[in-house]
Amino acid sequence: MKVLTVENLVRKFALKVLAGENRLQQTITQPQSHRPGLEFVGHFDFFPTERVQILGRKEITYLHKLSREERQLRIGNIVKYHPPCFIVTAGQEGLTYLTQYCIEEGIPLLCTNEPQTTSEFITRLDAYMIKTLAPEIAIHGVCVNVYGIGILLRGKSGAGKSETAHTLIGRGHRLVADDLVVLKKLSPRTILGTHDGKTKEFLALRSVGLLNVVRLYGRKAFQDETRVALDIELTKWEKNSLNNELEQEPMFTEYMGVQIPHIEIQLQPGRDVAGLIEAAANNWLLKQQGYSAAEEFMRRLESDSNW
């Protein structure tokens, strides 16, 4: 299980620690933050106590308008649930009362330094926490980005996955991970492909050795992560096992409960595998836009038959 601490947030976003310096190892288990609203008026039925609590200009302005006694009551009602931490966005002043409560309850109180809106900070914070806490698995394969589309290349050892990736890099596409691909589930429909850090930028080619694609081909040859849209398996050529139907039945590979469209490409000397992968990527994109070449072809046939 991934572990995320308040200290990780302090370092990642260069946050100022106003209180709770000795509680920065407090763990965070929920990947989204929360801005208290209804809680300030005493409604706690759905208060997500395990989330990071964000206080922006709207919340702080409301608290400043309250009387001292009322403000203490509102803040006291929230801090007693002991959320992982409070983060106040930059530019907010007069937080003595909040600091004192956090000191007494042992809750880290942090403040942003960069001039940004609360919404902008929350977007960055949530994206970081979602990626960090996302369930993940590692699979054997290669991950590339072709025309902006993330593709997993799988197949038995020696099938030519890395060599195909090298050819794609030569055509202007990008390597994400070779040999070991880390898959992260960001949502019920989204799988992110990335590397494990150790193999970053490296591509292993049989008979050639280990290559650093960035050193060889420049920064454009590598991408740190990509949303996986296609799962392509490179398999041994089997005569008469493939057909030329207008539209193949859709197949899927499931990763952590997320179904990814699956395509099988059989290998044969002289076959332009990289070109087929490019075609598959472009065809997938057209389908997302609602276009089907097979459907258009059938409409043309029907149109001709009506004459």
Short mmCIF file of C-alpha atoms in Angstrom, two decimals, residues 36-301:
data_model
loop_
_atom_site.label_atom_id
_atom_site.label_comp_id
_atom_site.label_asym_id
_atom_site.label_seq_id
_atom_site.Cartn_x
_atom_site.Cartn_y
_atom_site.Cartn_z
CA PRO A 36 -15.06 23.03 4.72
CA GLY A 37 -18.35 24.78 4.12
CA LEU A 38 -21.39 23.19 5.70
CA GLU A 39 -19.15 22.13 8.58
CA PHE A 40 -18.77 25.76 9.63
CA VAL A 41 -22.52 25.95 10.26
CA GLY A 42 -22.61 22.71 12.22
CA HIS A 43 -23.50 20.14 9.54
CA PHE A 44 -21.09 17.18 9.89
CA ASP A 45 -23.12 14.27 8.50
CA PHE A 46 -20.90 13.94 5.43
CA PHE A 47 -17.69 15.53 6.69
CA PRO A 48 -14.72 13.68 5.06
CA THR A 49 -12.49 13.74 8.11
CA GLU A 50 -9.67 11.75 6.45
CA ARG A 51 -9.12 14.32 3.71
CA VAL A 52 -6.71 17.24 3.67
CA GLN A 53 -8.69 20.37 4.57
CA ILE A 54 -8.17 23.49 2.44
CA LEU A 55 -8.96 26.98 3.68
CA GLY A 56 -8.98 29.69 1.01
CA ARG A 57 -10.05 33.31 0.92
CA LYS A 58 -13.74 32.37 1.05
CA GLU A 59 -13.39 30.29 4.22
CA ILE A 60 -10.97 32.62 6.01
CA THR A 61 -13.07 35.71 5.20
CA TYR A 62 -16.11 33.97 6.69
CA LEU A 63 -14.23 33.10 9.87
CA HIS A 64 -12.91 36.66 10.25
CA LYS A 65 -16.48 38.02 10.17
CA LEU A 66 -17.56 35.91 13.13
CA SER A 67 -17.35 37.01 16.72
CA ARG A 68 -14.47 35.62 18.74
CA GLU A 69 -16.71 33.18 20.60
CA GLU A 70 -18.51 32.04 17.43
CA ARG A 71 -15.24 31.61 15.56
CA GLN A 72 -13.76 29.48 18.32
CA LEU A 73 -16.86 27.30 18.27
CA ARG A 74 -16.75 26.78 14.49
CA ILE A 75 -13.04 26.00 14.41
CA GLY A 76 -13.26 23.83 17.51
CA ASN A 77 -16.01 21.72 15.99
CA ILE A 78 -13.79 20.91 12.98
CA VAL A 79 -10.40 20.35 14.61
CA LYS A 80 -11.85 17.82 17.05
CA TYR A 81 -12.20 15.40 14.10
CA HIS A 82 -8.41 15.55 13.64
CA PRO A 83 -8.03 15.70 9.85
CA PRO A 84 -4.52 14.95 8.49
CA CYS A 85 -3.75 18.66 8.13
CA PHE A 86 -5.06 22.11 7.23
CA ILE A 87 -3.62 24.03 4.30
CA VAL A 88 -4.27 27.76 4.04
CA THR A 89 -3.70 29.38 0.66
CA ALA A 90 -1.26 32.29 0.36
CA GLY A 91 -2.34 35.82 1.25
CA GLN A 92 -4.52 34.93 4.22
CA GLU A 93 -3.73 36.81 7.44
CA GLY A 94 -4.83 36.94 11.05
CA LEU A 95 -4.73 33.18 11.66
CA THR A 96 -3.64 33.30 15.30
CA TYR A 97 -6.79 31.57 16.49
CA LEU A 98 -6.43 28.76 13.95
CA THR A 99 -2.75 28.28 14.74
CA GLN A 100 -3.48 27.98 18.45
CA TYR A 101 -6.15 25.32 17.92
CA CYS A 102 -3.84 23.28 15.69
CA ILE A 103 -1.04 23.48 18.25
CA GLU A 104 -3.36 22.30 21.01
CA GLU A 105 -4.77 19.41 18.96
CA GLY A 106 -1.48 18.42 17.29
CA ILE A 107 -2.71 19.03 13.74
CA PRO A 108 -0.26 20.31 11.08
CA LEU A 109 -1.22 23.75 9.80
CA LEU A 110 0.42 24.62 6.50
CA CYS A 111 0.41 27.63 4.19
CA THR A 112 1.19 27.95 0.50
CA ASN A 113 3.90 30.37 -0.61
CA GLU A 114 3.18 30.72 -4.33
CA PRO A 115 0.74 33.38 -5.58
CA GLN A 116 -2.06 31.20 -6.95
CA THR A 117 -5.79 30.87 -6.49
CA THR A 118 -7.21 28.28 -4.13
CA SER A 119 -8.77 26.41 -7.07
CA GLU A 120 -5.43 26.24 -8.89
CA PHE A 121 -3.69 24.88 -5.83
CA ILE A 122 -6.41 22.28 -5.21
CA THR A 123 -6.13 21.08 -8.82
CA ARG A 124 -2.38 20.55 -8.45
CA LEU A 125 -2.69 19.01 -4.99
CA ASP A 126 -5.44 16.54 -5.92
CA ALA A 127 -3.63 15.47 -9.11
CA TYR A 128 -0.51 14.73 -7.07
CA MET A 129 -2.37 12.81 -4.37
CA ILE A 130 -4.41 10.79 -6.91
CA LYS A 131 -1.24 9.67 -8.71
CA THR A 132 0.66 8.95 -5.51
CA LEU A 133 -2.12 6.94 -3.85
CA ALA A 134 -3.39 5.21 -6.99
CA PRO A 135 -3.46 1.37 -6.96
CA GLU A 136 -0.71 0.06 -9.21
CA ILE A 137 0.72 -3.07 -10.76
CA ALA A 138 3.84 -3.79 -12.82
CA ILE A 139 3.72 -5.79 -16.04
CA HIS A 140 6.31 -7.03 -18.51
CA GLY A 141 6.12 -5.05 -21.72
CA VAL A 142 6.82 -1.72 -23.35
CA CYS A 143 4.83 1.49 -23.16
CA VAL A 144 4.97 4.10 -25.92
CA ASN A 145 3.10 7.23 -26.90
CA VAL A 146 2.08 7.27 -30.57
CA TYR A 147 0.41 10.41 -31.93
CA GLY A 148 -0.45 11.35 -28.34
CA ILE A 149 -2.05 7.96 -27.66
CA GLY A 150 -0.67 5.66 -24.95
CA ILE A 151 -0.03 2.11 -26.11
CA LEU A 152 1.08 -1.01 -24.26
CA LEU A 153 3.16 -3.45 -26.31
CA ARG A 154 3.12 -6.97 -24.93
CA GLY A 155 4.38 -10.32 -26.10
CA LYS A 156 6.73 -13.14 -25.21
CA SER A 157 10.40 -12.43 -24.56
CA GLY A 158 12.17 -11.89 -27.88
CA ALA A 159 8.99 -10.99 -29.77
CA GLY A 160 10.44 -7.64 -30.76
CA LYS A 161 8.69 -5.22 -28.42
CA SER A 162 11.75 -3.06 -27.75
CA GLU A 163 12.85 -3.15 -31.39
CA THR A 164 9.38 -2.00 -32.45
CA ALA A 165 9.53 0.79 -29.87
CA HIS A 166 12.90 1.87 -31.29
CA THR A 167 11.41 2.04 -34.78
CA LEU A 168 8.52 4.14 -33.46
CA ILE A 169 10.98 6.51 -31.77
CA GLY A 170 12.73 6.91 -35.12
CA ARG A 171 9.38 7.98 -36.58
CA GLY A 172 8.97 10.73 -34.01
CA HIS A 173 7.01 8.91 -31.29
CA ARG A 174 7.98 8.58 -27.63
CA LEU A 175 9.13 5.90 -25.24
CA VAL A 176 7.49 5.78 -21.80
CA ALA A 177 8.83 2.53 -20.32
CA ASP A 178 10.73 -0.51 -21.49
CA ASP A 179 10.71 -4.03 -20.04
CA LEU A 180 8.84 -3.10 -16.83
CA VAL A 181 5.74 -0.94 -17.15
CA VAL A 182 4.05 0.46 -14.04
CA LEU A 183 0.29 0.83 -14.43
CA LYS A 184 -1.65 3.14 -12.11
CA LYS A 185 -5.43 3.18 -11.80
CA LEU A 186 -6.42 6.83 -11.59
CA SER A 187 -10.17 6.28 -12.00
CA PRO A 188 -12.62 3.49 -12.95
CA ARG A 189 -11.85 4.27 -16.60
CA THR A 190 -8.28 5.54 -16.55
CA ILE A 191 -5.00 3.63 -16.48
CA LEU A 192 -1.75 5.58 -16.44
CA GLY A 193 1.40 3.97 -17.81
CA THR A 194 4.81 4.99 -16.49
CA HIS A 195 8.24 3.61 -15.53
CA ASP A 196 9.63 2.49 -12.18
CA GLY A 197 12.31 5.19 -12.07
CA LYS A 198 15.24 2.81 -12.50
CA THR A 199 14.55 2.16 -16.20
CA LYS A 200 13.61 5.76 -17.02
CA GLU A 201 14.78 6.74 -20.55
CA PHE A 202 16.44 3.34 -21.11
CA LEU A 203 15.66 0.97 -23.98
CA ALA A 204 17.27 -2.48 -24.19
CA LEU A 205 17.89 -3.85 -27.68
CA ARG A 206 19.12 -7.37 -28.33
CA SER A 207 22.54 -7.47 -30.05
CA VAL A 208 23.00 -3.74 -29.41
CA GLY A 209 22.65 -3.28 -25.68
CA LEU A 210 21.20 -0.62 -23.42
CA LEU A 211 20.36 2.76 -24.96
CA ASN A 212 19.50 6.06 -23.35
CA VAL A 213 16.96 7.39 -25.84
CA VAL A 214 17.17 10.96 -24.55
CA ARG A 215 20.95 11.09 -24.99
CA LEU A 216 20.66 9.54 -28.45
CA TYR A 217 17.57 11.24 -29.86
CA GLY A 218 16.81 14.20 -27.57
CA ARG A 219 14.02 15.00 -25.11
CA LYS A 220 11.31 14.46 -27.73
CA ALA A 221 12.07 10.71 -27.66
CA PHE A 222 10.83 10.21 -24.10
CA GLN A 223 7.64 10.87 -22.15
CA ASP A 224 7.37 10.34 -18.40
CA GLU A 225 3.83 8.95 -18.38
CA THR A 226 0.80 8.46 -20.61
CA ARG A 227 -2.83 7.45 -20.37
CA VAL A 228 -3.07 3.93 -21.78
CA ALA A 229 -5.64 3.68 -24.58
CA LEU A 230 -4.59 0.52 -26.45
CA ASP A 231 -3.19 -2.86 -25.48
CA ILE A 232 -1.32 -4.44 -28.42
CA GLU A 233 0.05 -7.96 -28.25
CA LEU A 234 2.79 -9.07 -30.64
CA THR A 235 2.38 -12.76 -31.41
CA LYS A 236 3.90 -15.44 -33.63
CA TRP A 237 2.63 -15.59 -37.21
CA GLU A 238 0.05 -18.32 -37.76
CA LYS A 239 -1.09 -18.90 -41.31
CA ASN A 240 -4.84 -18.55 -41.92
CA SER A 241 -5.47 -17.46 -38.34
CA LEU A 242 -6.20 -13.85 -39.33
CA ASN A 243 -9.06 -12.67 -41.48
CA ASN A 244 -9.90 -9.59 -43.47
CA GLU A 245 -13.32 -8.80 -42.10
CA LEU A 246 -14.42 -5.19 -42.42
CA GLU A 247 -14.64 -4.72 -38.66
CA GLN A 248 -12.97 -6.90 -36.05
CA GLU A 249 -14.95 -7.89 -32.98
CA PRO A 250 -13.80 -5.64 -30.12
CA MET A 251 -11.52 -7.34 -27.60
CA PHE A 252 -10.30 -6.02 -24.27
CA THR A 253 -7.61 -6.62 -21.70
CA GLU A 254 -8.49 -5.86 -18.10
CA TYR A 255 -6.09 -4.15 -15.73
CA MET A 256 -7.27 -3.56 -12.15
CA GLY A 257 -10.88 -3.64 -13.32
CA VAL A 258 -10.36 -1.22 -16.22
CA GLN A 259 -10.92 -2.59 -19.73
CA ILE A 260 -8.44 -1.48 -22.38
CA PRO A 261 -9.10 -2.19 -26.10
CA HIS A 262 -6.91 -5.09 -27.23
CA ILE A 263 -5.37 -5.76 -30.64
CA GLU A 264 -3.23 -8.69 -31.76
CA ILE A 265 -0.53 -8.12 -34.35
CA GLN A 266 1.14 -11.22 -35.75
CA LEU A 267 4.81 -11.00 -36.63
CA GLN A 268 6.34 -11.96 -39.95
CA PRO A 269 9.64 -10.94 -41.62
CA GLY A 270 9.11 -7.80 -43.68
CA ARG A 271 5.86 -6.84 -41.97
CA ASP A 272 5.76 -3.15 -40.97
CA VAL A 273 4.72 -3.63 -37.36
CA ALA A 274 5.45 -0.02 -36.41
CA GLY A 275 3.28 1.16 -39.29
CA LEU A 276 0.44 -1.09 -38.17
CA ILE A 277 0.71 0.34 -34.65
CA GLU A 278 0.51 3.86 -36.07
CA ALA A 279 -2.57 2.86 -38.06
CA ALA A 280 -4.15 1.29 -34.97
CA ALA A 281 -3.54 4.46 -32.95
CA ASN A 282 -5.07 6.71 -35.59
CA ASN A 283 -8.01 4.37 -36.07
CA TRP A 284 -8.69 4.32 -32.32
CA LEU A 285 -8.70 8.11 -32.30
CA LEU A 286 -11.19 8.24 -35.19
CA LYS A 287 -13.47 5.83 -33.34
CA GLN A 288 -13.40 8.12 -30.30
CA GLN A 289 -14.61 10.86 -32.60
CA GLY A 290 -17.48 8.68 -33.76
CA TYR A 291 -16.08 7.62 -37.13
CA SER A 292 -15.99 4.02 -38.41
CA ALA A 293 -14.43 3.24 -41.79
CA ALA A 294 -16.41 -0.01 -41.96
CA GLU A 295 -19.71 1.80 -41.41
CA GLU A 296 -18.90 4.37 -44.07
CA PHE A 297 -17.94 1.62 -46.51
CA MET A 298 -21.26 -0.18 -45.90
CA ARG A 299 -23.17 3.07 -46.42
CA ARG A 300 -21.45 3.48 -49.78
CA LEU A 301 -22.40 -0.07 -50.79
#
